[in-house]
Amino acid sequence: LLDYQLNQLAISLLTNQTRTVGIMVPEFISFFFPKVIIGAQEVLAEAGYNVVICHSNESYETEVNNAKALLASRVDGLIVSHTKETRNFDHFRVFQRKGVPVVFFNRVCEDMNVSKVTVDDYDGAFKAVEHLIQTGRRRIAHLAGPDSLPNSRSRLNGYRDALRQYGIPEEPELVISYDLTLEKANIYVNHLLNLPQPPDALFAINDPTAIEALDVIKARGLRIPDDIAIVGFSNDPISAHIEPGLTTIGQPVSEIGQEAANLLMEQLLDKEGNKPPRTVVLGTQLIVRGSTVRNPDNRV
């Protein structure tokens, strides 16, 4: 009646629970991380948990500070995808030592024994490159992510194995790892197009990279897919609305968030510590559009 509110701090001190979960993501530029957060929030809200969201802006230093802030706020659990700069994971190991469960998604720390949610990046990349080969492409370039990210390495391995399976030699000049900034993507696409023998296809680490490549290629007066075909990864909503539409690897983004939240709830409810951490690997699908096949709706 008198605008009375429960003192959450007092309650958390009594129960040793804040009913709050931290979610840390490296960027908000792409649609991917906001959509994962929405999926996670649905599950956590239903279980009676509030969410604190921290954005690291791809900065390791910011990520460490965010982790300290969440720890000081006594979150009950943490869902995280780390930055491209992160090599040292001690700021996450502190949560483990204090008995706060951690779940990684998308970008995971392979050295920590915690629950993880990923998609089958290797299989998705293999399908992408196999599709390019089956449409007659032989000089397939790959704009890869940083070596520090396990999903970048998995996609690179999928690319390599698809070439190997179809007897196409890998050409080192066609593989470029880069820092995921669109400025660098622009530079490297131009570099690939300026090669004495330019590629006839490009498999990009993600859709923003592929869309940047598509813009560069069109600006140079080349025809897509006739002169060069492009495949992305993630099925960003914009990929269906550009011209030509972008062939891409779809992944169940909301489900990644839901699974991460479910794995965290599993750990939070396991008071005896009997349940070992689990890794959930979700499938991907090839979505064919005009950047690789003319009239994709009419293809056999």
PDB file of N, CA and C in Angstrom, residues 5-49:
ATOM      1  N   GLN A   5       8.296  -2.551  -1.145  1.00  0.00           N
ATOM      2  CA  GLN A   5       9.032  -3.476  -1.999  1.00  0.00           C
ATOM      3  C   GLN A   5       9.887  -4.391  -1.135  1.00  0.00           C
ATOM      4  N   LEU A   6       9.957  -5.651  -1.553  1.00  0.00           N
ATOM      5  CA  LEU A   6      10.816  -6.596  -0.845  1.00  0.00           C
ATOM      6  C   LEU A   6      12.268  -6.154  -0.958  1.00  0.00           C
ATOM      7  N   ASN A   7      13.027  -6.325   0.135  1.00  0.00           N
ATOM      8  CA  ASN A   7      14.450  -6.043   0.102  1.00  0.00           C
ATOM      9  C   ASN A   7      15.168  -7.276  -0.441  1.00  0.00           C
ATOM     10  N   GLN A   8      15.463  -7.242  -1.760  1.00  0.00           N
ATOM     11  CA  GLN A   8      16.037  -8.420  -2.406  1.00  0.00           C
ATOM     12  C   GLN A   8      17.404  -8.771  -1.833  1.00  0.00           C
ATOM     13  N   LEU A   9      18.187  -7.749  -1.439  1.00  0.00           N
ATOM     14  CA  LEU A   9      19.504  -8.024  -0.880  1.00  0.00           C
ATOM     15  C   LEU A   9      19.385  -8.805   0.424  1.00  0.00           C
ATOM     16  N   ALA A  10      18.444  -8.373   1.278  1.00  0.00           N
ATOM     17  CA  ALA A  10      18.250  -9.077   2.548  1.00  0.00           C
ATOM     18  C   ALA A  10      17.799 -10.519   2.306  1.00  0.00           C
ATOM     19  N   ILE A  11      16.885 -10.682   1.354  1.00  0.00           N
ATOM     20  CA  ILE A  11      16.391 -12.032   1.046  1.00  0.00           C
ATOM     21  C   ILE A  11      17.525 -12.909   0.515  1.00  0.00           C
ATOM     22  N   SER A  12      18.360 -12.330  -0.357  1.00  0.00           N
ATOM     23  CA  SER A  12      19.446 -13.123  -0.939  1.00  0.00           C
ATOM     24  C   SER A  12      20.468 -13.518   0.110  1.00  0.00           C
ATOM     25  N   LEU A  13      20.681 -12.665   1.108  1.00  0.00           N
ATOM     26  CA  LEU A  13      21.613 -13.008   2.183  1.00  0.00           C
ATOM     27  C   LEU A  13      21.063 -14.151   3.030  1.00  0.00           C
ATOM     28  N   LEU A  14      19.746 -14.149   3.216  1.00  0.00           N
ATOM     29  CA  LEU A  14      19.111 -15.222   4.004  1.00  0.00           C
ATOM     30  C   LEU A  14      19.110 -16.547   3.241  1.00  0.00           C
ATOM     31  N   THR A  15      18.783 -16.490   1.950  1.00  0.00           N
ATOM     32  CA  THR A  15      18.613 -17.723   1.171  1.00  0.00           C
ATOM     33  C   THR A  15      19.883 -18.132   0.434  1.00  0.00           C
ATOM     34  N   ASN A  16      20.871 -17.221   0.399  1.00  0.00           N
ATOM     35  CA  ASN A  16      22.092 -17.440  -0.382  1.00  0.00           C
ATOM     36  C   ASN A  16      21.785 -17.587  -1.875  1.00  0.00           C
ATOM     37  N   GLN A  17      20.687 -16.962  -2.306  1.00  0.00           N
ATOM     38  CA  GLN A  17      20.292 -16.959  -3.717  1.00  0.00           C
ATOM     39  C   GLN A  17      19.789 -15.576  -4.092  1.00  0.00           C
ATOM     40  N   THR A  18      20.189 -15.109  -5.267  1.00  0.00           N
ATOM     41  CA  THR A  18      19.679 -13.811  -5.734  1.00  0.00           C
ATOM     42  C   THR A  18      18.584 -13.982  -6.777  1.00  0.00           C
ATOM     43  N   ARG A  19      18.363 -15.228  -7.228  1.00  0.00           N
ATOM     44  CA  ARG A  19      17.414 -15.511  -8.321  1.00  0.00           C
ATOM     45  C   ARG A  19      17.754 -14.663  -9.551  1.00  0.00           C
ATOM     46  N   THR A  20      19.053 -14.437  -9.742  1.00  0.00           N
ATOM     47  CA  THR A  20      19.534 -13.641 -10.875  1.00  0.00           C
ATOM     48  C   THR A  20      20.618 -14.414 -11.616  1.00  0.00           C
ATOM     49  N   VAL A  21      20.556 -14.371 -12.933  1.00  0.00           N
ATOM     50  CA  VAL A  21      21.543 -15.034 -13.784  1.00  0.00           C
ATOM     51  C   VAL A  21      22.201 -13.988 -14.671  1.00  0.00           C
ATOM     52  N   GLY A  22      23.520 -14.073 -14.800  1.00  0.00           N
ATOM     53  CA  GLY A  22      24.247 -13.189 -15.710  1.00  0.00           C
ATOM     54  C   GLY A  22      24.370 -13.812 -17.087  1.00  0.00           C
ATOM     55  N   ILE A  23      24.201 -13.002 -18.130  1.00  0.00           N
ATOM     56  CA  ILE A  23      24.452 -13.449 -19.505  1.00  0.00           C
ATOM     57  C   ILE A  23      25.475 -12.494 -20.108  1.00  0.00           C
ATOM     58  N   MET A  24      26.601 -13.043 -20.577  1.00  0.00           N
ATOM     59  CA  MET A  24      27.659 -12.223 -21.167  1.00  0.00           C
ATOM     60  C   MET A  24      27.815 -12.565 -22.641  1.00  0.00           C
ATOM     61  N   VAL A  25      27.784 -11.542 -23.487  1.00  0.00           N
ATOM     62  CA  VAL A  25      27.945 -11.749 -24.936  1.00  0.00           C
ATOM     63  C   VAL A  25      29.017 -10.793 -25.466  1.00  0.00           C
ATOM     64  N   PRO A  26      29.661 -11.165 -26.592  1.00  0.00           N
ATOM     65  CA  PRO A  26      30.763 -10.332 -27.089  1.00  0.00           C
ATOM     66  C   PRO A  26      30.347  -9.158 -27.957  1.00  0.00           C
ATOM     67  N   GLU A  27      29.162  -9.227 -28.565  1.00  0.00           N
ATOM     68  CA  GLU A  27      28.742  -8.126 -29.458  1.00  0.00           C
ATOM     69  C   GLU A  27      27.242  -8.156 -29.683  1.00  0.00           C
ATOM     70  N   PHE A  28      26.713  -7.007 -30.094  1.00  0.00           N
ATOM     71  CA  PHE A  28      25.294  -6.887 -30.440  1.00  0.00           C
ATOM     72  C   PHE A  28      25.115  -6.471 -31.897  1.00  0.00           C
ATOM     73  N   ILE A  29      26.191  -6.519 -32.714  1.00  0.00           N
ATOM     74  CA  ILE A  29      26.107  -6.038 -34.096  1.00  0.00           C
ATOM     75  C   ILE A  29      25.230  -6.972 -34.925  1.00  0.00           C
ATOM     76  N   SER A  30      25.424  -8.278 -34.767  1.00  0.00           N
ATOM     77  CA  SER A  30      24.630  -9.250 -35.521  1.00  0.00           C
ATOM     78  C   SER A  30      23.349  -9.569 -34.759  1.00  0.00           C
ATOM     79  N   PHE A  31      22.406 -10.204 -35.444  1.00  0.00           N
ATOM     80  CA  PHE A  31      21.137 -10.568 -34.813  1.00  0.00           C
ATOM     81  C   PHE A  31      21.316 -11.727 -33.839  1.00  0.00           C
ATOM     82  N   PHE A  32      22.433 -12.467 -33.973  1.00  0.00           N
ATOM     83  CA  PHE A  32      22.613 -13.755 -33.307  1.00  0.00           C
ATOM     84  C   PHE A  32      22.504 -13.646 -31.780  1.00  0.00           C
ATOM     85  N   PHE A  33      23.322 -12.804 -31.175  1.00  0.00           N
ATOM     86  CA  PHE A  33      23.378 -12.790 -29.711  1.00  0.00           C
ATOM     87  C   PHE A  33      22.096 -12.260 -29.059  1.00  0.00           C
ATOM     88  N   PRO A  34      21.478 -11.178 -29.578  1.00  0.00           N
ATOM     89  CA  PRO A  34      20.189 -10.778 -28.995  1.00  0.00           C
ATOM     90  C   PRO A  34      19.139 -11.889 -29.038  1.00  0.00           C
ATOM     91  N   LYS A  35      19.122 -12.643 -30.148  1.00  0.00           N
ATOM     92  CA  LYS A  35      18.116 -13.707 -30.278  1.00  0.00           C
ATOM     93  C   LYS A  35      18.401 -14.856 -29.315  1.00  0.00           C
ATOM     94  N   VAL A  36      19.679 -15.165 -29.094  1.00  0.00           N
ATOM     95  CA  VAL A  36      20.040 -16.183 -28.101  1.00  0.00           C
ATOM     96  C   VAL A  36      19.569 -15.741 -26.716  1.00  0.00           C
ATOM     97  N   ILE A  37      19.811 -14.479 -26.399  1.00  0.00           N
ATOM     98  CA  ILE A  37      19.417 -13.943 -25.081  1.00  0.00           C
ATOM     99  C   ILE A  37      17.909 -14.065 -24.882  1.00  0.00           C
ATOM    100  N   ILE A  38      17.135 -13.736 -25.923  1.00  0.00           N
ATOM    101  CA  ILE A  38      15.674 -13.840 -25.824  1.00  0.00           C
ATOM    102  C   ILE A  38      15.268 -15.282 -25.520  1.00  0.00           C
ATOM    103  N   GLY A  39      15.900 -16.241 -26.214  1.00  0.00           N
ATOM    104  CA  GLY A  39      15.603 -17.654 -25.974  1.00  0.00           C
ATOM    105  C   GLY A  39      15.925 -18.068 -24.544  1.00  0.00           C
ATOM    106  N   ALA A  40      17.061 -17.615 -24.041  1.00  0.00           N
ATOM    107  CA  ALA A  40      17.463 -17.945 -22.669  1.00  0.00           C
ATOM    108  C   ALA A  40      16.520 -17.297 -21.654  1.00  0.00           C
ATOM    109  N   GLN A  41      16.172 -16.031 -21.910  1.00  0.00           N
ATOM    110  CA  GLN A  41      15.298 -15.307 -20.973  1.00  0.00           C
ATOM    111  C   GLN A  41      13.937 -15.967 -20.820  1.00  0.00           C
ATOM    112  N   GLU A  42      13.412 -16.504 -21.906  1.00  0.00           N
ATOM    113  CA  GLU A  42      12.106 -17.181 -21.832  1.00  0.00           C
ATOM    114  C   GLU A  42      12.136 -18.299 -20.801  1.00  0.00           C
ATOM    115  N   VAL A  43      13.185 -19.119 -20.858  1.00  0.00           N
ATOM    116  CA  VAL A  43      13.314 -20.260 -19.947  1.00  0.00           C
ATOM    117  C   VAL A  43      13.562 -19.779 -18.514  1.00  0.00           C
ATOM    118  N   LEU A  44      14.442 -18.807 -18.353  1.00  0.00           N
ATOM    119  CA  LEU A  44      14.819 -18.342 -17.016  1.00  0.00           C
ATOM    120  C   LEU A  44      13.667 -17.606 -16.333  1.00  0.00           C
ATOM    121  N   ALA A  45      12.918 -16.805 -17.097  1.00  0.00           N
ATOM    122  CA  ALA A  45      11.782 -16.074 -16.512  1.00  0.00           C
ATOM    123  C   ALA A  45      10.727 -17.049 -16.005  1.00  0.00           C
ATOM    124  N   GLU A  46      10.507 -18.102 -16.785  1.00  0.00           N
ATOM    125  CA  GLU A  46       9.523 -19.111 -16.377  1.00  0.00           C
ATOM    126  C   GLU A  46       9.941 -19.800 -15.076  1.00  0.00           C
ATOM    127  N   ALA A  47      11.249 -19.896 -14.873  1.00  0.00           N
ATOM    128  CA  ALA A  47      11.771 -20.527 -13.646  1.00  0.00           C
ATOM    129  C   ALA A  47      11.911 -19.525 -12.504  1.00  0.00           C
ATOM    130  N   GLY A  48      11.517 -18.265 -12.745  1.00  0.00           N
ATOM    131  CA  GLY A  48      11.543 -17.267 -11.684  1.00  0.00           C
ATOM    132  C   GLY A  48      12.866 -16.550 -11.512  1.00  0.00           C
ATOM    133  N   TYR A  49      13.662 -16.504 -12.572  1.00  0.00           N
ATOM    134  CA  TYR A  49      14.968 -15.841 -12.495  1.00  0.00           C
ATOM    135  C   TYR A  49      14.972 -14.533 -13.278  1.00  0.00           C
TER     136      TYR A  49
END
